[in-house]
């Protein structure tokens, strides 16, 4: 968080809509987190009219059932375009740093990776440009190789997830249905075991951190059904595996995909061991998955109240990197400092 002598130019990227999202989040989380009570409070008798800048009252807005939702949901190019000369300067600077700096790896492995080419077998037979296609993970893996990350890391061998592991999150009917697709190539393609291996390696002390380059994605999958190109909820299964089988007491999941992770939220909304935070485009319920559960007022249920944190964006163009970083700084840092979870999942799912 910026100190008193820090320049406040970064505040200029906080649009009024984004300010409203963050303040609404703080408003509904105040009863559950002392770290969100830093603004203080005062009685209504002290309010200096309707324009008193100290007063903020959130308002709920959901248009998903009434408005005409778009047929396509743009998810690419959230950053403003940069001129070619600027991009060249950045590339030259990175090249210079790579040539000057010598990366020294400590004894043992600081990072473990998992990737399986078998995941590329899952693809659409009719849509070559389907948004969820093998190139998504292939290009990530190739980029990690060019950067030398693969060579400096421990690459884990994949395995098949067991039924009982998947059933930690999903219903038996859903598990039976998905495993029944193995003869068609469906069961293996949706296998969430890559995420499990990374969690096991980190929890066992074999690595300090891990990256699972896997697909299909998982955060939309509900306990009883697939949803949004997601068959198994891989992150939810991995988190539940950590708490149930590996002795992990607290897990943090940061979901910064453009869409709300409805499946992860529903899996842990009553579980205080898992702190789930989602930063996503919402458009007052018009953006996929178009659910009221993605709004800032959904904070969890029962013992899990306060452990679901939603930061919805309602204005096109807000999902720029600076906005994401500021939202995390304003909302996530106090919660993480208090909880200090030993296991953190911060990848897009």
Coordinates of N, CA and C in Angstrom, one line a residue, residues 96-276:
X96 N 18.3 -6.9 -23.0 CA 19.5 -6.4 -22.3 C 19.6 -7.0 -20.9
X97 N 18.5 -7.1 -20.2 CA 18.5 -7.6 -18.8 C 18.9 -9.1 -18.8
X98 N 18.3 -9.8 -19.8 CA 18.6 -11.3 -19.9 C 20.1 -11.5 -20.1
X99 N 20.7 -10.6 -20.9 CA 22.1 -10.8 -21.3 C 23.1 -10.4 -20.1
X100 N 22.6 -9.5 -19.3 CA 23.5 -9.0 -18.2 C 23.3 -9.9 -16.9
X101 N 22.1 -10.3 -16.6 CA 21.8 -11.0 -15.4 C 22.1 -12.4 -15.5
X102 N 22.7 -13.0 -14.4 CA 22.9 -14.4 -14.4 C 22.0 -15.0 -13.3
X103 N 21.1 -15.9 -13.7 CA 20.2 -16.5 -12.8 C 20.8 -17.7 -12.1
X104 N 20.9 -17.6 -10.8 CA 21.5 -18.6 -10.0 C 20.4 -19.4 -9.3
X105 N 20.3 -20.6 -9.5 CA 19.3 -21.5 -8.9 C 19.8 -22.0 -7.6
X106 N 19.1 -21.9 -6.5 CA 19.6 -22.5 -5.2 C 19.5 -24.0 -5.3
X107 N 20.2 -24.7 -4.3 CA 20.1 -26.2 -4.3 C 18.6 -26.6 -4.2
X108 N 18.3 -27.7 -4.9 CA 16.9 -28.1 -4.9 C 16.1 -27.3 -5.9
X109 N 14.8 -27.5 -6.0 CA 14.0 -26.8 -6.9 C 13.1 -25.8 -6.3
X110 N 13.1 -24.6 -6.8 CA 12.1 -23.6 -6.3 C 10.8 -23.7 -7.0
X111 N 10.8 -24.3 -8.2 CA 9.5 -24.3 -9.0 C 9.3 -25.7 -9.6
X112 N 8.1 -26.1 -9.6 CA 7.8 -27.4 -10.3 C 6.7 -27.1 -11.3
X113 N 6.7 -27.8 -12.4 CA 5.8 -27.6 -13.5 C 5.2 -29.0 -13.9
X114 N 4.0 -28.9 -14.4 CA 3.3 -30.1 -14.9 C 2.7 -29.7 -16.3
X115 N 2.9 -30.6 -17.2 CA 2.3 -30.4 -18.6 C 2.3 -31.7 -19.2
X116 N 1.2 -32.0 -19.9 CA 1.0 -33.3 -20.6 C 0.4 -33.0 -22.0
X117 N 1.2 -33.5 -23.0 CA 0.7 -33.3 -24.4 C -0.6 -34.0 -24.6
X118 N -1.0 -35.0 -23.8 CA -2.2 -35.7 -24.0 C -3.4 -34.7 -23.8
X119 N -3.2 -33.6 -23.1 CA -4.3 -32.6 -22.9 C -4.6 -31.9 -24.2
X120 N -3.7 -32.0 -25.2 CA -4.0 -31.4 -26.5 C -5.0 -32.2 -27.4
X121 N -5.2 -33.4 -27.0 CA -6.1 -34.3 -27.7 C -7.6 -33.8 -27.6
X122 N -7.9 -33.0 -26.6 CA -9.2 -32.5 -26.4 C -9.4 -31.3 -27.2
X123 N -10.2 -31.4 -28.3 CA -10.4 -30.2 -29.2 C -11.7 -30.4 -29.9
X124 N -12.2 -29.3 -30.4 CA -13.5 -29.3 -31.2 C -13.2 -29.8 -32.6
X125 N -14.1 -30.7 -33.0 CA -13.9 -31.3 -34.4 C -14.6 -30.4 -35.5
X126 N -15.3 -29.4 -35.1 CA -16.0 -28.6 -36.0 C -15.6 -27.1 -36.0
X127 N -15.0 -26.7 -34.9 CA -14.6 -25.2 -34.8 C -13.1 -25.1 -34.6
X128 N -12.4 -24.8 -35.7 CA -11.0 -24.6 -35.6 C -10.6 -23.5 -34.7
X129 N -11.4 -22.4 -34.6 CA -11.1 -21.3 -33.8 C -11.9 -21.2 -32.6
X130 N -12.2 -22.4 -32.0 CA -12.9 -22.5 -30.8 C -12.1 -21.8 -29.7
X131 N -12.7 -21.0 -28.8 CA -11.9 -20.3 -27.8 C -11.1 -21.2 -26.8
X132 N -11.6 -22.4 -26.6 CA -10.9 -23.3 -25.7 C -10.3 -24.4 -26.6
X133 N -9.0 -24.2 -27.0 CA -8.4 -25.1 -28.0 C -6.9 -25.4 -27.5
X134 N -6.3 -26.4 -28.1 CA -5.0 -26.9 -27.6 C -3.9 -25.8 -27.6
X135 N -4.0 -24.8 -28.5 CA -3.0 -23.8 -28.6 C -2.8 -23.0 -27.3
X136 N -3.9 -23.0 -26.5 CA -3.8 -22.2 -25.3 C -2.7 -22.6 -24.3
X137 N -2.6 -23.9 -24.1 CA -1.5 -24.4 -23.2 C -0.2 -24.7 -24.0
X138 N -0.3 -25.0 -25.3 CA 0.9 -25.3 -26.0 C 1.8 -24.0 -26.1
X139 N 1.2 -22.9 -26.3 CA 1.9 -21.6 -26.4 C 2.5 -21.2 -25.1
X140 N 1.8 -21.5 -24.0 CA 2.3 -21.2 -22.7 C 3.5 -22.0 -22.4
X141 N 3.5 -23.3 -22.7 CA 4.6 -24.2 -22.5 C 5.8 -23.8 -23.3
X142 N 5.6 -23.4 -24.6 CA 6.7 -23.0 -25.4 C 7.3 -21.7 -24.9
X143 N 6.5 -20.8 -24.4 CA 7.0 -19.6 -23.9 C 7.9 -19.8 -22.7
X144 N 7.4 -20.7 -21.8 CA 8.2 -21.1 -20.6 C 9.6 -21.7 -21.0
X145 N 9.5 -22.5 -22.1 CA 10.8 -23.1 -22.6 C 11.7 -22.0 -23.1
X146 N 11.2 -21.1 -23.9 CA 12.1 -20.0 -24.5 C 12.7 -19.2 -23.4
X147 N 12.0 -19.0 -22.3 CA 12.5 -18.2 -21.2 C 13.4 -18.9 -20.3
X148 N 13.6 -20.2 -20.5 CA 14.5 -21.0 -19.7 C 13.9 -21.5 -18.4
X149 N 12.6 -21.3 -18.2 CA 11.9 -21.7 -17.0 C 11.8 -23.2 -16.9
X150 N 11.5 -23.9 -18.0 CA 11.4 -25.3 -17.9 C 12.7 -26.0 -17.6
X151 N 13.8 -25.5 -18.1 CA 15.1 -26.1 -17.8 C 15.5 -25.9 -16.4
X152 N 15.1 -24.9 -15.7 CA 15.5 -24.6 -14.3 C 14.5 -25.2 -13.3
X153 N 13.4 -25.8 -13.8 CA 12.4 -26.3 -12.9 C 12.3 -27.8 -12.9
X154 N 11.6 -28.3 -11.9 CA 11.3 -29.8 -11.8 C 10.0 -30.0 -12.6
X155 N 10.1 -30.8 -13.7 CA 8.9 -31.1 -14.5 C 8.3 -32.5 -14.0
X156 N 7.1 -32.4 -13.5 CA 6.5 -33.6 -12.9 C 5.8 -34.4 -14.0
X157 N 5.8 -35.7 -13.8 CA 5.1 -36.7 -14.7 C 3.7 -36.7 -14.3
X158 N 2.8 -36.7 -15.3 CA 1.4 -36.7 -15.0 C 0.9 -38.0 -14.6
X159 N -0.2 -38.1 -13.9 CA -0.9 -39.3 -13.6 C -2.4 -39.1 -13.7
X160 N -3.1 -40.2 -13.6 CA -4.6 -40.1 -13.7 C -5.2 -39.9 -12.3
X161 N -6.1 -38.9 -12.2 CA -6.8 -38.7 -11.0 C -7.7 -39.8 -10.6
X162 N -7.8 -40.1 -9.3 CA -8.6 -41.2 -8.9 C -10.1 -40.7 -8.7
X163 N -11.0 -41.6 -8.8 CA -12.4 -41.2 -8.6 C -12.7 -40.5 -7.3
X164 N -12.1 -41.1 -6.2 CA -12.3 -40.5 -4.9 C -11.7 -39.1 -4.8
X165 N -10.7 -38.8 -5.5 CA -10.1 -37.4 -5.5 C -11.1 -36.4 -6.2
X166 N -11.6 -36.8 -7.3 CA -12.6 -35.9 -8.0 C -13.8 -35.8 -7.2
X167 N -14.2 -36.9 -6.5 CA -15.5 -36.8 -5.7 C -15.3 -36.0 -4.5
X168 N -14.2 -35.4 -4.2 CA -14.0 -34.5 -3.1 C -14.9 -33.2 -3.3
X169 N -15.1 -32.9 -4.6 CA -15.9 -31.7 -5.0 C -17.2 -32.1 -5.8
X170 N -17.1 -33.1 -6.6 CA -18.2 -33.4 -7.6 C -19.0 -34.5 -7.1
X171 N -20.3 -34.5 -7.5 CA -21.2 -35.6 -7.1 C -20.8 -36.9 -7.8
X172 N -21.3 -38.0 -7.2 CA -21.0 -39.3 -7.8 C -21.5 -39.5 -9.2
X173 N -22.7 -38.9 -9.4 CA -23.3 -39.0 -10.7 C -22.5 -38.3 -11.8
X174 N -21.9 -37.2 -11.4 CA -21.1 -36.4 -12.3 C -19.8 -37.2 -12.6
X175 N -19.2 -37.7 -11.5 CA -17.9 -38.4 -11.7 C -18.2 -39.7 -12.6
X176 N -19.2 -40.4 -12.3 CA -19.5 -41.6 -13.1 C -19.7 -41.2 -14.6
X177 N -20.4 -40.1 -14.8 CA -20.7 -39.7 -16.2 C -19.4 -39.4 -16.9
X178 N -18.5 -38.6 -16.3 CA -17.3 -38.2 -16.9 C -16.3 -39.4 -17.1
X179 N -16.2 -40.3 -16.1 CA -15.4 -41.4 -16.3 C -15.9 -42.4 -17.4
X180 N -17.2 -42.3 -17.6 CA -17.8 -43.1 -18.7 C -17.5 -42.7 -20.0
X181 N -16.9 -41.4 -20.2 CA -16.5 -40.9 -21.5 C -15.1 -41.3 -21.9
X182 N -14.4 -42.0 -21.0 CA -13.0 -42.4 -21.3 C -12.9 -43.1 -22.6
X183 N -13.8 -43.9 -23.0 CA -13.7 -44.6 -24.3 C -13.8 -43.7 -25.4
X184 N -14.4 -42.5 -25.2 CA -14.5 -41.5 -26.3 C -13.4 -40.5 -26.2
X185 N -12.5 -40.6 -25.2 CA -11.4 -39.7 -25.0 C -11.8 -38.5 -24.1
X186 N -13.0 -38.5 -23.6 CA -13.4 -37.4 -22.8 C -12.9 -37.4 -21.4
X187 N -12.9 -38.6 -20.8 CA -12.5 -38.7 -19.4 C -11.1 -38.2 -19.1
X188 N -10.1 -38.7 -20.0 CA -8.7 -38.4 -19.8 C -8.5 -36.9 -20.1
X189 N -9.2 -36.4 -21.1 CA -9.0 -35.0 -21.5 C -9.4 -34.0 -20.3
X190 N -10.3 -34.4 -19.5 CA -10.8 -33.5 -18.4 C -10.1 -33.8 -17.1
X191 N -9.1 -34.7 -17.1 CA -8.5 -35.1 -15.9 C -7.8 -34.0 -15.1
X192 N -8.1 -33.7 -13.9 CA -7.6 -32.6 -13.1 C -6.3 -33.0 -12.3
X193 N -5.7 -34.1 -12.6 CA -4.6 -34.6 -11.8 C -3.4 -33.7 -11.9
X194 N -3.1 -32.9 -12.9 CA -2.0 -32.1 -13.0 C -1.9 -31.1 -11.9
X195 N -3.0 -30.5 -11.5 CA -3.1 -29.6 -10.4 C -2.8 -30.3 -9.1
X196 N -3.3 -31.5 -9.0 CA -3.1 -32.3 -7.8 C -1.6 -32.6 -7.5
X197 N -0.9 -32.9 -8.6 CA 0.5 -33.2 -8.5 C 1.3 -31.9 -8.0
X198 N 1.0 -30.8 -8.6 CA 1.7 -29.6 -8.1 C 1.4 -29.3 -6.7
X199 N 0.2 -29.4 -6.2 CA -0.1 -29.2 -4.8 C 0.6 -30.2 -3.9
X200 N 0.7 -31.5 -4.3 CA 1.4 -32.5 -3.5 C 2.9 -32.2 -3.4
X201 N 3.5 -31.7 -4.5 CA 4.9 -31.4 -4.5 C 5.2 -30.3 -3.6
X202 N 4.4 -29.2 -3.7 CA 4.6 -28.0 -2.9 C 4.4 -28.4 -1.4
X203 N 3.3 -29.1 -1.1 CA 3.0 -29.4 0.3 C 4.1 -30.3 0.9
X204 N 4.7 -31.2 0.1 CA 5.7 -32.1 0.6 C 7.1 -31.4 0.7
X205 N 7.2 -30.2 0.3 CA 8.5 -29.4 0.4 C 9.4 -29.7 -0.8
X206 N 8.9 -30.4 -1.8 CA 9.8 -30.6 -3.0 C 10.0 -29.4 -3.8
X207 N 9.1 -28.4 -3.7 CA 9.3 -27.1 -4.4 C 8.6 -26.0 -3.6
X208 N 9.0 -24.8 -3.8 CA 8.4 -23.7 -3.1 C 7.2 -23.2 -3.8
X209 N 7.1 -23.4 -5.1 CA 5.9 -23.0 -5.9 C 5.7 -23.9 -7.1
X210 N 4.6 -23.8 -7.7 CA 4.3 -24.7 -8.8 C 3.4 -24.1 -9.8
X211 N 3.5 -24.5 -11.1 CA 2.6 -24.0 -12.2 C 2.1 -25.3 -12.9
X212 N 0.8 -25.3 -13.0 CA 0.1 -26.4 -13.7 C -0.4 -25.8 -15.0
X213 N 0.2 -26.2 -16.1 CA -0.2 -25.8 -17.5 C -1.2 -26.8 -18.0
X214 N -2.4 -26.6 -17.7 CA -3.4 -27.7 -17.9 C -4.7 -27.1 -18.6
X215 N -5.4 -28.0 -19.2 CA -6.7 -27.7 -19.8 C -7.5 -29.0 -19.8
X216 N -8.8 -29.0 -20.0 CA -9.7 -27.8 -20.1 C -9.7 -27.0 -18.8
X217 N -10.2 -25.7 -18.9 CA -10.3 -24.9 -17.6 C -11.3 -25.6 -16.7
X218 N -11.4 -25.0 -15.5 CA -12.3 -25.7 -14.5 C -13.2 -24.8 -13.7
X219 N -13.0 -23.5 -13.6 CA -13.6 -22.8 -12.5 C -15.1 -22.6 -12.7
X220 N -15.7 -22.9 -13.9 CA -17.1 -22.8 -14.1 C -17.8 -24.1 -13.7
X221 N -17.1 -25.2 -13.7 CA -17.7 -26.5 -13.5 C -18.4 -26.6 -12.1
X222 N -19.7 -26.9 -12.0 CA -20.4 -27.0 -10.8 C -20.2 -28.4 -10.2
X223 N -20.5 -28.6 -8.9 CA -20.3 -29.9 -8.3 C -21.1 -31.0 -9.1
X224 N -22.2 -30.7 -9.7 CA -23.0 -31.7 -10.3 C -23.1 -31.7 -11.8
X225 N -22.4 -30.8 -12.5 CA -22.5 -30.7 -13.9 C -21.3 -29.9 -14.5
X226 N -21.0 -30.1 -15.8 CA -20.1 -29.2 -16.5 C -20.7 -27.9 -16.8
X227 N -19.9 -26.9 -17.1 CA -20.4 -25.6 -17.4 C -19.2 -24.7 -18.0
X228 N -19.6 -24.0 -19.0 CA -18.6 -23.0 -19.6 C -17.3 -23.6 -20.0
X229 N -17.3 -24.7 -20.8 CA -16.1 -25.4 -21.3 C -15.4 -26.1 -20.2
X230 N -15.9 -26.2 -19.0 CA -15.2 -26.8 -17.9 C -16.0 -28.1 -17.5
X231 N -15.2 -29.2 -17.3 CA -15.8 -30.5 -17.0 C -15.6 -30.8 -15.5
X232 N -14.4 -30.8 -15.0 CA -14.0 -30.9 -13.6 C -13.5 -29.5 -13.1
X233 N -13.8 -29.2 -11.9 CA -13.3 -28.0 -11.3 C -11.9 -28.3 -10.7
X234 N -10.9 -28.2 -11.6 CA -9.5 -28.6 -11.2 C -9.0 -27.9 -10.0
X235 N -9.2 -26.6 -9.9 CA -8.7 -25.8 -8.8 C -9.4 -26.2 -7.5
X236 N -10.7 -26.3 -7.6 CA -11.5 -26.7 -6.4 C -11.1 -28.1 -5.9
X237 N -10.9 -29.0 -6.8 CA -10.5 -30.4 -6.4 C -9.1 -30.3 -5.8
X238 N -8.2 -29.5 -6.3 CA -6.9 -29.4 -5.7 C -6.9 -28.8 -4.3
X239 N -7.7 -27.8 -4.2 CA -7.8 -27.1 -2.8 C -8.4 -28.1 -1.8
X240 N -9.5 -28.8 -2.2 CA -10.1 -29.7 -1.3 C -9.1 -30.9 -1.0
X241 N -8.4 -31.3 -1.9 CA -7.3 -32.4 -1.7 C -6.3 -31.9 -0.7
X242 N -6.0 -30.6 -0.8 CA -5.0 -30.0 0.2 C -5.5 -30.0 1.6
X243 N -6.8 -29.6 1.8 CA -7.4 -29.5 3.1 C -7.8 -30.9 3.7
X244 N -8.3 -31.8 2.8 CA -8.8 -33.1 3.3 C -7.7 -34.1 3.5
X245 N -6.7 -34.1 2.5 CA -5.7 -35.2 2.5 C -4.3 -34.8 2.8
X246 N -4.0 -33.5 2.8 CA -2.6 -33.1 3.0 C -2.4 -32.3 4.2
X247 N -3.4 -32.1 5.0 CA -3.3 -31.4 6.3 C -3.2 -29.9 6.2
X248 N -3.6 -29.3 5.0 CA -3.5 -27.8 4.9 C -4.7 -27.2 5.6
X249 N -4.4 -26.2 6.4 CA -5.5 -25.6 7.2 C -6.1 -24.4 6.5
X250 N -5.4 -23.7 5.6 CA -5.9 -22.5 4.9 C -5.4 -22.5 3.5
X251 N -6.3 -22.1 2.6 CA -6.0 -22.0 1.2 C -6.5 -20.7 0.6
X252 N -5.7 -20.0 -0.2 CA -6.2 -18.8 -0.9 C -6.2 -19.1 -2.4
X253 N -7.4 -18.8 -3.0 CA -7.6 -18.9 -4.4 C -7.8 -17.5 -5.0
X254 N -7.0 -17.0 -5.8 CA -7.2 -15.7 -6.5 C -7.5 -16.0 -8.0
X255 N -8.7 -15.7 -8.4 CA -9.2 -16.0 -9.7 C -9.3 -14.7 -10.5
X256 N -8.3 -14.5 -11.4 CA -8.3 -13.2 -12.2 C -8.6 -13.5 -13.6
X257 N -9.3 -14.6 -13.9 CA -9.9 -14.7 -15.3 C -11.0 -13.7 -15.5
X258 N -11.2 -13.4 -16.7 CA -12.2 -12.3 -17.0 C -13.6 -12.7 -16.6
X259 N -13.9 -14.0 -16.4 CA -15.2 -14.5 -16.0 C -15.2 -14.8 -14.5
X260 N -16.3 -14.7 -13.9 CA -16.5 -15.1 -12.5 C -16.4 -16.6 -12.4
X261 N -15.7 -17.1 -11.4 CA -15.6 -18.6 -11.2 C -16.7 -19.1 -10.3
X262 N -17.9 -19.2 -10.9 CA -19.0 -19.7 -10.2 C -18.9 -21.0 -9.5
X263 N -18.2 -22.0 -10.2 CA -18.0 -23.3 -9.6 C -17.2 -23.3 -8.4
X264 N -16.1 -22.6 -8.4 CA -15.2 -22.5 -7.2 C -16.0 -21.9 -6.0
X265 N -16.7 -20.8 -6.3 CA -17.4 -20.1 -5.2 C -18.4 -21.0 -4.6
X266 N -19.2 -21.7 -5.4 CA -20.2 -22.6 -4.8 C -19.6 -23.8 -4.1
X267 N -18.4 -24.2 -4.5 CA -17.8 -25.3 -3.8 C -17.3 -25.0 -2.4
X268 N -17.0 -23.7 -2.1 CA -16.4 -23.3 -0.9 C -17.1 -22.2 -0.1
X269 N -18.3 -21.9 -0.6 CA -19.0 -20.7 0.0 C -19.3 -20.9 1.5
X270 N -19.3 -22.1 2.0 CA -19.5 -22.3 3.4 C -18.3 -22.9 4.2
X271 N -17.1 -22.8 3.5 CA -15.9 -23.4 4.1 C -14.9 -22.3 4.5
X272 N -14.7 -22.0 5.8 CA -13.8 -21.0 6.2 C -12.3 -21.3 6.0
X273 N -12.0 -22.5 5.6 CA -10.6 -22.8 5.3 C -10.1 -22.3 4.0
X274 N -11.0 -22.0 3.1 CA -10.7 -21.5 1.7 C -11.2 -20.1 1.5
X275 N -10.2 -19.2 1.3 CA -10.6 -17.8 1.0 C -10.5 -17.7 -0.5
X276 N -11.7 -17.4 -1.1 CA -11.8 -17.3 -2.6 C -12.1 -15.9 -3.0

